[in-house]
PDB file of C-alpha atoms in Angstrom:
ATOM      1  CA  UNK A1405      -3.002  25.596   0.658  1.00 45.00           C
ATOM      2  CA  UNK A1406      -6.743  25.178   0.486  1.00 43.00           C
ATOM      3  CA  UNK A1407      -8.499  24.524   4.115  1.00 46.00           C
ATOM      4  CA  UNK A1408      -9.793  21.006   4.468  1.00 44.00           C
ATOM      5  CA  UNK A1409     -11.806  19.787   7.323  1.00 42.00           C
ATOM      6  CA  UNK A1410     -10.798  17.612  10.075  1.00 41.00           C
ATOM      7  CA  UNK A1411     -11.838  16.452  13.201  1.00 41.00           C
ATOM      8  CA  UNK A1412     -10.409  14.944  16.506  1.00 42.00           C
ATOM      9  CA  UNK A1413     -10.266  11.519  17.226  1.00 44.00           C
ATOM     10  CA  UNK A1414      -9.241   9.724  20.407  1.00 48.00           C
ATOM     11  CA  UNK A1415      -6.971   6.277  19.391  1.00 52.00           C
ATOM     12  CA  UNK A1416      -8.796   4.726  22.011  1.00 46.00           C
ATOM     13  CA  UNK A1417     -10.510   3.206  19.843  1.00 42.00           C
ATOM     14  CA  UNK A1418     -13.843   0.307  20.541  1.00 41.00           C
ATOM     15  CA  UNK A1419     -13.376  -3.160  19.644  1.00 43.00           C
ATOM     16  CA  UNK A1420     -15.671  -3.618  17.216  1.00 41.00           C
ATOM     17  CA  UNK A1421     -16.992  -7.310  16.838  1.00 43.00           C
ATOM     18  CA  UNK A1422     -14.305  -8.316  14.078  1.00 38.00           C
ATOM     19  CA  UNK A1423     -13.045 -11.312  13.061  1.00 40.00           C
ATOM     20  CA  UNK A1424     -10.401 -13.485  14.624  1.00 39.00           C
ATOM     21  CA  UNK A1425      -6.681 -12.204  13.748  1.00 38.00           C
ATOM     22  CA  UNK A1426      -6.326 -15.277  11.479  1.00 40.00           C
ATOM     23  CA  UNK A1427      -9.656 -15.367   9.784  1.00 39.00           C
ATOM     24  CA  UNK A1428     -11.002 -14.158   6.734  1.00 43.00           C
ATOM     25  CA  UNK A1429     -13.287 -11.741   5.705  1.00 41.00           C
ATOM     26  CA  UNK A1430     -16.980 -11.400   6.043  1.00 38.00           C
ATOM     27  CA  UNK A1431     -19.031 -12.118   3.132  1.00 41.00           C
ATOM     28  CA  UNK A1432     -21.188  -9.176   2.249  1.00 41.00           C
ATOM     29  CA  UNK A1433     -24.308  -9.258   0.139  1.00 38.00           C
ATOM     30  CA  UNK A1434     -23.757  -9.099  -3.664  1.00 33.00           C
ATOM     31  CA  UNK A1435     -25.391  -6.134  -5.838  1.00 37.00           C
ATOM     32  CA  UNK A1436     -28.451  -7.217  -7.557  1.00 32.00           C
ATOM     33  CA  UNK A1437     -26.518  -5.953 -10.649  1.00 37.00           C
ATOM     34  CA  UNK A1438     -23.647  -7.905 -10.239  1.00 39.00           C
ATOM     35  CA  UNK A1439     -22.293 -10.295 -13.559  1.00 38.00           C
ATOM     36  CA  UNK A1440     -21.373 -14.107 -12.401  1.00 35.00           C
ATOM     37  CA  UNK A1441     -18.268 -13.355 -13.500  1.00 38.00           C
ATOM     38  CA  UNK A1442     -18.048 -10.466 -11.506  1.00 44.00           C
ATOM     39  CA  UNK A1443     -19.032 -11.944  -7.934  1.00 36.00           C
ATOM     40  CA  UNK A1444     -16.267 -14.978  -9.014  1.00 37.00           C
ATOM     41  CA  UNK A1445     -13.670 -12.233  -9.373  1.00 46.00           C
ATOM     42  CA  UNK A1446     -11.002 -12.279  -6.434  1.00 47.00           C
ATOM     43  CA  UNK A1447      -7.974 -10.679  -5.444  1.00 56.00           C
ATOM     44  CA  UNK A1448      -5.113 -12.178  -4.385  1.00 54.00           C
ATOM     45  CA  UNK A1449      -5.788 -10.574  -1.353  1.00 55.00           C
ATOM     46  CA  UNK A1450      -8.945 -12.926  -0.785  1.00 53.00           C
ATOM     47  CA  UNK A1451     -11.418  -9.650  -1.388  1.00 54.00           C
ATOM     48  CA  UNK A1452     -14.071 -10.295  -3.323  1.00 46.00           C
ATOM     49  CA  UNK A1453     -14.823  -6.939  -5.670  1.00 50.00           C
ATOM     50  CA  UNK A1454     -18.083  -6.217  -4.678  1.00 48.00           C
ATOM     51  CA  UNK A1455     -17.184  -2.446  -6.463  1.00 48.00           C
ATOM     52  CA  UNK A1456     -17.191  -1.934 -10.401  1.00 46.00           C
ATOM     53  CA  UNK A1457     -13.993  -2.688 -11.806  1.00 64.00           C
ATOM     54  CA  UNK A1458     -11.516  -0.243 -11.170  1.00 77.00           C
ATOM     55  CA  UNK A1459      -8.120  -1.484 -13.675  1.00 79.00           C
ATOM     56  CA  UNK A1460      -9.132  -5.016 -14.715  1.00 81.00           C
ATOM     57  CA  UNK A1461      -6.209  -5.336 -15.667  1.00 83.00           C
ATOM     58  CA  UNK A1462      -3.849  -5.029 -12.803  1.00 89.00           C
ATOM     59  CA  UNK A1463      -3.690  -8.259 -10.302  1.00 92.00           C
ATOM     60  CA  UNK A1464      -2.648  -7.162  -6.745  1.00 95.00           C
ATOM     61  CA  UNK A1465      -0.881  -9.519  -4.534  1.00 95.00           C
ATOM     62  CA  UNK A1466       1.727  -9.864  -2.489  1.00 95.00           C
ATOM     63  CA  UNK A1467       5.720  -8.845  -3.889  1.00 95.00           C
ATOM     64  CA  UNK A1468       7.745 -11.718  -4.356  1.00 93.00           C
ATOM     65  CA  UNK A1469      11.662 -11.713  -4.519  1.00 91.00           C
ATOM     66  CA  UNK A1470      11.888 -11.577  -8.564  1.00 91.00           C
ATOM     67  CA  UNK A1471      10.112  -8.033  -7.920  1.00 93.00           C
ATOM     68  CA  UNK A1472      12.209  -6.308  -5.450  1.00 92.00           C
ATOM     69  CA  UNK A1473      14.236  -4.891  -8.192  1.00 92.00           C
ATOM     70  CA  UNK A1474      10.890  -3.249  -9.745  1.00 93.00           C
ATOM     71  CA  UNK A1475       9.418  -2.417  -6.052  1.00 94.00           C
ATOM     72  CA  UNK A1476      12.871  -0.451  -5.409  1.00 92.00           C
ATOM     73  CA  UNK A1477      12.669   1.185  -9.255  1.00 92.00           C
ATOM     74  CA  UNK A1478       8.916   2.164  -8.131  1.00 93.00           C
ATOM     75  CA  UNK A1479       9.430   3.219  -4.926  1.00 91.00           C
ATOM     76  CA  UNK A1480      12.804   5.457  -5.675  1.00 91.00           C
ATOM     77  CA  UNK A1481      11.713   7.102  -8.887  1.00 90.00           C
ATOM     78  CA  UNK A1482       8.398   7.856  -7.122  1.00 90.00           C
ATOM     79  CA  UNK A1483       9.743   9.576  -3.592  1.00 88.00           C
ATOM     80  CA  UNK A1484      13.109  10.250  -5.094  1.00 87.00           C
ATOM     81  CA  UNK A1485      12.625  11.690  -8.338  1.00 86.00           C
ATOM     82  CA  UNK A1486      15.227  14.132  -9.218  1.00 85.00           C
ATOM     83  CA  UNK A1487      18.213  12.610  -6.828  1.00 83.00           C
ATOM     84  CA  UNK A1488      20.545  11.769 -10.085  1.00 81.00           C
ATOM     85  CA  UNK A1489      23.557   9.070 -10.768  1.00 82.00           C
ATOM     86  CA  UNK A1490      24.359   7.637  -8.881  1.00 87.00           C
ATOM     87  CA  UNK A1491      22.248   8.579  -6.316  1.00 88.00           C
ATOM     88  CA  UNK A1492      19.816   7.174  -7.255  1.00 85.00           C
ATOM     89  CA  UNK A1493      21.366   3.520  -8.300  1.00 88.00           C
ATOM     90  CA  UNK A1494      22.750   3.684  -4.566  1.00 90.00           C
ATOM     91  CA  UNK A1495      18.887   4.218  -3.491  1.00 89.00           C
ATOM     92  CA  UNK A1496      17.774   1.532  -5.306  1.00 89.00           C
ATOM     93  CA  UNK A1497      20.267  -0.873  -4.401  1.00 90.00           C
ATOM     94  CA  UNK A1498      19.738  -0.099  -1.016  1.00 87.00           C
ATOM     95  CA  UNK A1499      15.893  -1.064  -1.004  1.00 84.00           C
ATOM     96  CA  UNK A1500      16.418  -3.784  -3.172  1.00 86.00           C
ATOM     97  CA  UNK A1501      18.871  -4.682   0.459  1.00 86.00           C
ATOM     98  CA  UNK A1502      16.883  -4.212   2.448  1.00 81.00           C
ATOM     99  CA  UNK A1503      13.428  -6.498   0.946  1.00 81.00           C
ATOM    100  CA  UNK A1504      16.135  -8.986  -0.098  1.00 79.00           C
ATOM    101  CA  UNK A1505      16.874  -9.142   3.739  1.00 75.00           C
ATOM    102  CA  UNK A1506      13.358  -9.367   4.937  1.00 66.00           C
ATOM    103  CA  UNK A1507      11.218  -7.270   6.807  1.00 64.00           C
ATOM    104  CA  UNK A1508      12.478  -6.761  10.585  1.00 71.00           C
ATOM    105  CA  UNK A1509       9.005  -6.652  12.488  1.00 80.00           C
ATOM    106  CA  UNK A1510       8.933  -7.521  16.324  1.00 83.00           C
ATOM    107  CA  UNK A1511       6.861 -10.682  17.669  1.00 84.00           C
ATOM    108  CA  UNK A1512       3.103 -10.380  17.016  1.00 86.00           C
ATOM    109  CA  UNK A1513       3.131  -8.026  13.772  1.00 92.00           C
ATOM    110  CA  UNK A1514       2.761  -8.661  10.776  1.00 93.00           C
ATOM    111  CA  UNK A1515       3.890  -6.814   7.544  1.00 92.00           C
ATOM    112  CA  UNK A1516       3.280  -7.104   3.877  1.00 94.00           C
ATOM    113  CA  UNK A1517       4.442  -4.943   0.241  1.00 95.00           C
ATOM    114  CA  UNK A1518       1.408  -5.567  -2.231  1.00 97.00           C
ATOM    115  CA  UNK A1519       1.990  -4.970  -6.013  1.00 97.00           C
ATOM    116  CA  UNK A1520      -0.034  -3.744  -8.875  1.00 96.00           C
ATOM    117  CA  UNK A1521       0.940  -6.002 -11.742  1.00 92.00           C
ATOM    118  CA  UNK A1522      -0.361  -5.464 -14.950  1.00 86.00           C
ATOM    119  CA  UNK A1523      -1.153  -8.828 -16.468  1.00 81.00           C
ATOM    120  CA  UNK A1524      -0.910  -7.385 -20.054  1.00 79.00           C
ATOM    121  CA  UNK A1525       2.792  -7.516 -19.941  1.00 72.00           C
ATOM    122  CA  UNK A1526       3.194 -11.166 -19.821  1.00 52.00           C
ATOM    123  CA  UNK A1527       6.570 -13.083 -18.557  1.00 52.00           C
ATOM    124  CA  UNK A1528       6.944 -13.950 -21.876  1.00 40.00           C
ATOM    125  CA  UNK A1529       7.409 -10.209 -23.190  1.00 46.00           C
ATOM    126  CA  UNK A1530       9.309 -10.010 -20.618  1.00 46.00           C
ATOM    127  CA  UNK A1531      11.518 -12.664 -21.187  1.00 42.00           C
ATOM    128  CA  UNK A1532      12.418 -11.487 -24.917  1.00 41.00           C
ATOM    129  CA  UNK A1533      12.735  -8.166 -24.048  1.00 48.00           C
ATOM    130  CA  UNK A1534      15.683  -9.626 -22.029  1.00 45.00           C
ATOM    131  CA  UNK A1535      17.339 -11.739 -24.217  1.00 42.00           C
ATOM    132  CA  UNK A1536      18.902  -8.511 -26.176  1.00 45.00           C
ATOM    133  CA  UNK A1537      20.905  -8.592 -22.858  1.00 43.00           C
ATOM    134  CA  UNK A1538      24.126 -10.776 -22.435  1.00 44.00           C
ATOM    135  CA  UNK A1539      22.552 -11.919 -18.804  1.00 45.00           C
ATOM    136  CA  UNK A1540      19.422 -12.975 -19.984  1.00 41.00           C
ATOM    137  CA  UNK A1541      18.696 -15.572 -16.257  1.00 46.00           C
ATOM    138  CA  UNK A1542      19.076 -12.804 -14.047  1.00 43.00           C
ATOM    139  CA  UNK A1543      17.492 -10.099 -15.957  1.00 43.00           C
ATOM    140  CA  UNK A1544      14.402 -12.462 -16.395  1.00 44.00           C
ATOM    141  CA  UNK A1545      13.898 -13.576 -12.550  1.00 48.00           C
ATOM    142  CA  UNK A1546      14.122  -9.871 -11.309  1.00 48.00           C
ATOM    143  CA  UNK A1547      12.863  -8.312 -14.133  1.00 49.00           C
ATOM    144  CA  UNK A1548      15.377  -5.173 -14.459  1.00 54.00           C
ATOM    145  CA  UNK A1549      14.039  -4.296 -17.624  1.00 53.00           C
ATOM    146  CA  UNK A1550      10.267  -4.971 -17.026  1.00 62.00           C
ATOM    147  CA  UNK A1551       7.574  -2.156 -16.367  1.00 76.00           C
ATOM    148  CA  UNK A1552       4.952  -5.328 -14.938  1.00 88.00           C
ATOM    149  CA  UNK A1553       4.509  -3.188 -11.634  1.00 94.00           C
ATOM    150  CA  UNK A1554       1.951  -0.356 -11.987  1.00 94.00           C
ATOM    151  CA  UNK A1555       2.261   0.455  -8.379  1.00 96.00           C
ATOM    152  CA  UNK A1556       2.930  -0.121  -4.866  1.00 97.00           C
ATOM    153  CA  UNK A1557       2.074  -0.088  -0.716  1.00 98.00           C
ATOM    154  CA  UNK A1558       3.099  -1.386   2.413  1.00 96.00           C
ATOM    155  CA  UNK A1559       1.242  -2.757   5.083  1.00 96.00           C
ATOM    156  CA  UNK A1560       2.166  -3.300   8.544  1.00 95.00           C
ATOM    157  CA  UNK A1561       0.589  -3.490  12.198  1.00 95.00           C
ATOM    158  CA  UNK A1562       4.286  -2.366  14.040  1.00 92.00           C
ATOM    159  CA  UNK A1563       2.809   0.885  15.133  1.00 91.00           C
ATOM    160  CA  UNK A1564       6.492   2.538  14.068  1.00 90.00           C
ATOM    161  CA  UNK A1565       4.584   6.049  13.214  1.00 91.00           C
ATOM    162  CA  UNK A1566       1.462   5.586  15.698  1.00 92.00           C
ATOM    163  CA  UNK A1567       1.412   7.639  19.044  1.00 90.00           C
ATOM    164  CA  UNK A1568       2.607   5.541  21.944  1.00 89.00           C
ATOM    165  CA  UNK A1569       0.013   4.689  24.513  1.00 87.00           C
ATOM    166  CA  UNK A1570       0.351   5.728  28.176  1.00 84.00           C
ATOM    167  CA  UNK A1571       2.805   6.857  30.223  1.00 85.00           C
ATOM    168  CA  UNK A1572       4.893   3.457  29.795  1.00 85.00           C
ATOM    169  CA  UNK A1573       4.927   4.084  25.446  1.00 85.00           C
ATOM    170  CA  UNK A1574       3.287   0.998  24.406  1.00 89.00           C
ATOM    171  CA  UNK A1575       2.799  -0.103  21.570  1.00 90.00           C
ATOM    172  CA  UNK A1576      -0.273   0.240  20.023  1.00 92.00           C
ATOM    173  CA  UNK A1577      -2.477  -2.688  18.344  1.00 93.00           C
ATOM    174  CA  UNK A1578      -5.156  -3.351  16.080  1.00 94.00           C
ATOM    175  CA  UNK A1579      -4.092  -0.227  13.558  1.00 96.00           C
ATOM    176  CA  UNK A1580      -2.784  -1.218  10.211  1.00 97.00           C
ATOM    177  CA  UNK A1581      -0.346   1.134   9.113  1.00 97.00           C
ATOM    178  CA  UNK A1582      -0.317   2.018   5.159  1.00 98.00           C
ATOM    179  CA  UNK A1583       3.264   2.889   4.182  1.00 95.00           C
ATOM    180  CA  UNK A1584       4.926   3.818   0.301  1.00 93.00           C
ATOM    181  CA  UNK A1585       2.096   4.230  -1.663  1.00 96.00           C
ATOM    182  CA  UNK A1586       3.808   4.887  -4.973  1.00 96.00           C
ATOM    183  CA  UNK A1587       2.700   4.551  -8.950  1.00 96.00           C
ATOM    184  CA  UNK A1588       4.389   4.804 -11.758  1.00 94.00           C
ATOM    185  CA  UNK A1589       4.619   8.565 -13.670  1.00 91.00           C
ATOM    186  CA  UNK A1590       3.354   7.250 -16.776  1.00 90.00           C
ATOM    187  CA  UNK A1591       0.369   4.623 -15.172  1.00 91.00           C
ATOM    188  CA  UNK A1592      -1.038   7.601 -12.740  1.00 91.00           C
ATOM    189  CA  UNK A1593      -4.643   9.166 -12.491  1.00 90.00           C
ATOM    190  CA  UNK A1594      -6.130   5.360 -13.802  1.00 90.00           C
ATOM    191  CA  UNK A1595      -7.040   4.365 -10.331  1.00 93.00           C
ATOM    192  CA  UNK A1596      -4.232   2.019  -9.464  1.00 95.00           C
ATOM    193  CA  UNK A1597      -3.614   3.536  -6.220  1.00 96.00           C
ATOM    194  CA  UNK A1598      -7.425   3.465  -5.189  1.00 96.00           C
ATOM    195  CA  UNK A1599      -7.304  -0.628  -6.059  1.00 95.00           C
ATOM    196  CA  UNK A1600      -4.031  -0.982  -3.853  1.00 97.00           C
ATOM    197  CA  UNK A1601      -5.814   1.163  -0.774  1.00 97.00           C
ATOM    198  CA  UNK A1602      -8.839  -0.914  -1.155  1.00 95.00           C
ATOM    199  CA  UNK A1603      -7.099  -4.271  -1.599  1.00 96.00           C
ATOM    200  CA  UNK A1604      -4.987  -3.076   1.805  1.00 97.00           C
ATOM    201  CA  UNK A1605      -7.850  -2.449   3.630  1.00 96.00           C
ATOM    202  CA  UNK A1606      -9.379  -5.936   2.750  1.00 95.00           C
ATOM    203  CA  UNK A1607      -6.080  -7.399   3.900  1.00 96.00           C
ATOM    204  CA  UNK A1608      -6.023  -5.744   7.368  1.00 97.00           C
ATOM    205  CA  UNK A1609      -9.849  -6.873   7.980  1.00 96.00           C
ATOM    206  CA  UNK A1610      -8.481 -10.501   7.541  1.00 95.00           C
ATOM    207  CA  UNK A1611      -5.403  -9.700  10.406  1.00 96.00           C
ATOM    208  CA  UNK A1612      -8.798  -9.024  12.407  1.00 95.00           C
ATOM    209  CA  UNK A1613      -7.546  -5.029  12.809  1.00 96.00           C
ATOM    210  CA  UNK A1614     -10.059  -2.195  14.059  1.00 96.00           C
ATOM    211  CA  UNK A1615      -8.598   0.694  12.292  1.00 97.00           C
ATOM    212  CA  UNK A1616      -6.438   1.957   9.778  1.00 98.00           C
ATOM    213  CA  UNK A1617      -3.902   4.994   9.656  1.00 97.00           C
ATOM    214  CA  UNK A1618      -1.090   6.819   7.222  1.00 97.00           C
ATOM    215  CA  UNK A1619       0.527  10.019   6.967  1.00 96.00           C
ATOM    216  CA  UNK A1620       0.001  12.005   3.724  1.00 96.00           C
ATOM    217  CA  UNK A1621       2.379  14.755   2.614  1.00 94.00           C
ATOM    218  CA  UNK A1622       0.418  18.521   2.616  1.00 94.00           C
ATOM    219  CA  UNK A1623       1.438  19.128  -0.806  1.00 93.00           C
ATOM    220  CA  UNK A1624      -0.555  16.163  -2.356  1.00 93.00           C
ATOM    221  CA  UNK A1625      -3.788  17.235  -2.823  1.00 96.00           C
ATOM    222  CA  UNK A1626      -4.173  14.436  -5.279  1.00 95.00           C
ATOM    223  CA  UNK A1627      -3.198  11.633  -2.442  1.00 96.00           C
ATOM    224  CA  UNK A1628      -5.336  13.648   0.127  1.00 97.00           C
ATOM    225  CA  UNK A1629      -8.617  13.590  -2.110  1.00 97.00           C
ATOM    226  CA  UNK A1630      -7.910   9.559  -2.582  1.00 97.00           C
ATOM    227  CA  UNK A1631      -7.638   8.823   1.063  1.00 98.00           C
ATOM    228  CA  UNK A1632     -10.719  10.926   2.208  1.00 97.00           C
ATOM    229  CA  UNK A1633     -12.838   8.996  -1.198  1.00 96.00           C
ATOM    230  CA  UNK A1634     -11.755   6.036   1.044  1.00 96.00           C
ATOM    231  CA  UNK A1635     -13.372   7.100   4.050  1.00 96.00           C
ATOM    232  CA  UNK A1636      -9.771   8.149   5.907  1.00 98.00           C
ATOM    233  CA  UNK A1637      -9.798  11.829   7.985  1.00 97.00           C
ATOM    234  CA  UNK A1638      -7.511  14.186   9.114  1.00 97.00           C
ATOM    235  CA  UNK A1639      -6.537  13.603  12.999  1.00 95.00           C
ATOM    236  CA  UNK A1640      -5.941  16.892  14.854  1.00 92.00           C
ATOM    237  CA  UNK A1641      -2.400  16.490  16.650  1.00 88.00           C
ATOM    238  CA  UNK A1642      -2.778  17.923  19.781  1.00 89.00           C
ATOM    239  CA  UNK A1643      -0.639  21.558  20.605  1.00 86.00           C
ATOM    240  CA  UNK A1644       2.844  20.351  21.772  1.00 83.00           C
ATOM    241  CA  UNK A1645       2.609  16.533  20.872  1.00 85.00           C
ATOM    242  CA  UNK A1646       5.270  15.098  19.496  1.00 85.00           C
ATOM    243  CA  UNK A1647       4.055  11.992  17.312  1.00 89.00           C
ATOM    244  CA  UNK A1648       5.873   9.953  15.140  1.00 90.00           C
ATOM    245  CA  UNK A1649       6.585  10.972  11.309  1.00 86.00           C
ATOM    246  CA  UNK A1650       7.851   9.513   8.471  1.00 86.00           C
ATOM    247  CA  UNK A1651      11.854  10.335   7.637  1.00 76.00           C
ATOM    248  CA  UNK A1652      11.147   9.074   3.892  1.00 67.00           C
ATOM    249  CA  UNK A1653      11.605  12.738   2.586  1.00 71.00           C
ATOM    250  CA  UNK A1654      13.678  15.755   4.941  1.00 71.00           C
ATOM    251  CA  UNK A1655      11.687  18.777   5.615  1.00 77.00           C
ATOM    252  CA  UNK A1656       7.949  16.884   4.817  1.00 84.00           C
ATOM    253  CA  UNK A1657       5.175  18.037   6.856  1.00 90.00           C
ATOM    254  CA  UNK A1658       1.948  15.216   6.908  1.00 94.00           C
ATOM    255  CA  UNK A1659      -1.573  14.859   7.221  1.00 95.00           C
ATOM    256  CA  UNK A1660      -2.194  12.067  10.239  1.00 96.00           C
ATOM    257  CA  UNK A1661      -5.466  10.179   8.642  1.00 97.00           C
ATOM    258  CA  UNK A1662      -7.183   7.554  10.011  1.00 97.00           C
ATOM    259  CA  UNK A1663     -10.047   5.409   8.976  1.00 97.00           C
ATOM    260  CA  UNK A1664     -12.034   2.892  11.388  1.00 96.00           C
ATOM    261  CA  UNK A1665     -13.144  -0.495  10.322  1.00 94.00           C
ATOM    262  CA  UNK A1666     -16.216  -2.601  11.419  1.00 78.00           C
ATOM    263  CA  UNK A1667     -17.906  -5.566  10.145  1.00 64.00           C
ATOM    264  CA  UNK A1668     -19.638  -3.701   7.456  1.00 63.00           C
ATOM    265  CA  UNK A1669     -15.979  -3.392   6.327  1.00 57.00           C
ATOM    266  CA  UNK A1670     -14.763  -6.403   6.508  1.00 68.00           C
TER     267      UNK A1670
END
């Protein structure tokens, strides 16, 4: 694989003069260029997209329970593509478990699963593409037929895959974690996965967080080119550390990235 460039980077990292863990964003000056319609353009994040519009068609917010079925389709097909029945209908229904269940987080944290919907499949197109089905209620409240999510990520400050700090292994704060970053086959390379990094990092400036990290598998050059367009760099492990990884897929060996966030940030 091609050499990329990294650097080292000690995770004790300076409090930057961020906002309070329950307030929102910074407002940042507005582009001369910018449209009024433009600068009244939110997420449901509470960002304001101060960038040109990258799919103005998908809404980002956070999943709800009618799209845990579609989350678990996403996430399955995307890190789990050639397990086959019924495999992979065991997968699913194991996700769809597991959100259904809620997210077990200790005190203190805070975790979230944002969704790229696209808003030109409509609940109504939904809903009478499910009535050729005998259960028509259920199909339509957890959308097993629909295709509305584009894409997906998690969110979380729990530290589960950060280095512990000092010799007693605490935990560490102020680093949001970005988990399951997954798009559909057929809805890739449009820049879907770009809006849900961006829309994540707007959402960890507002949980007043100083940093953000992920892992990245070594044989996605395509998901290591995004992350480093977004500012994120490789993190030299040191010789004979043993830091956490992600158990998503046997056998994976990952990038550690990180990405620091100040006020211009947020």
């Amino acid at each position: 694989m091609q050499a990329f460039s990294s650097f080292s980077l000690s995770l004790n990292i300076p409090k930057y003069n961020t906002p309070g863990l329950h307030s929102k964003p910074l407002p940042r000056k507005l582009p001369w260029h910018q449209s009024a319609a433009e600068r009244r353009r939110k997420s449901s994040t509470g960002a304001v997209q101060y960038l040109p519009a990258i799919c103005p068609d998908i809404l980002v917010r956070e999943a709800r329970p009618e799209d845990y079925w579609e989350v678990a389709e996403t996430h399955c097909s995307s890190f789990f593509p050639d397990r086959g029945f019924p495999m992979d209908l065991v997968l699913r229904a194991d996700r769809l478990v597991a959100m259904f269940a809620g997210f077990s987080i200790p005190a203190g944290c805070r975790k979230q699963c944002l969704v790229a919907i696209d808003e030109r499949l409509t609940d109504e197109n939904t809903f009478l593409n499910s009535t050729r089905h005998e259960n028509v209620e259920v199909e339509s409240k957890l959308h097993l037929n629909g295709e509305r999510i584009s894409g997906i990520l998690t969110i979380d400050t729990v530290a589960e895959f950060l280095p512990r700090r000092g010799h007693l292994g605490l935990r560490r704060t102020g680093i949001a974690y970005i988990s399951n970053v997954a798009v559909r086959q057929k809805r890739r390379r449009r820049g879907i996965a770009q809006r849900l990094v961006i829309e994540a990092e707007a959402l960890a400036c507002s949980w007043g967080c100083r940093s953000m990290a992920l892992h990245c598998d070594v044989n996605n050059p395509a998901a290591l080119a995004l992350y480093q367009r977004q500012g994120f760099r490789c993190i030299k492990v040191p010789t004979g550390a043993k830091w956490p990884q992600p158990k998503a897929v046997p056998g994976s060996t990952y990038h550690f990235m990180m990405k620091l966030l100040s006020t211009h940030h947020c």
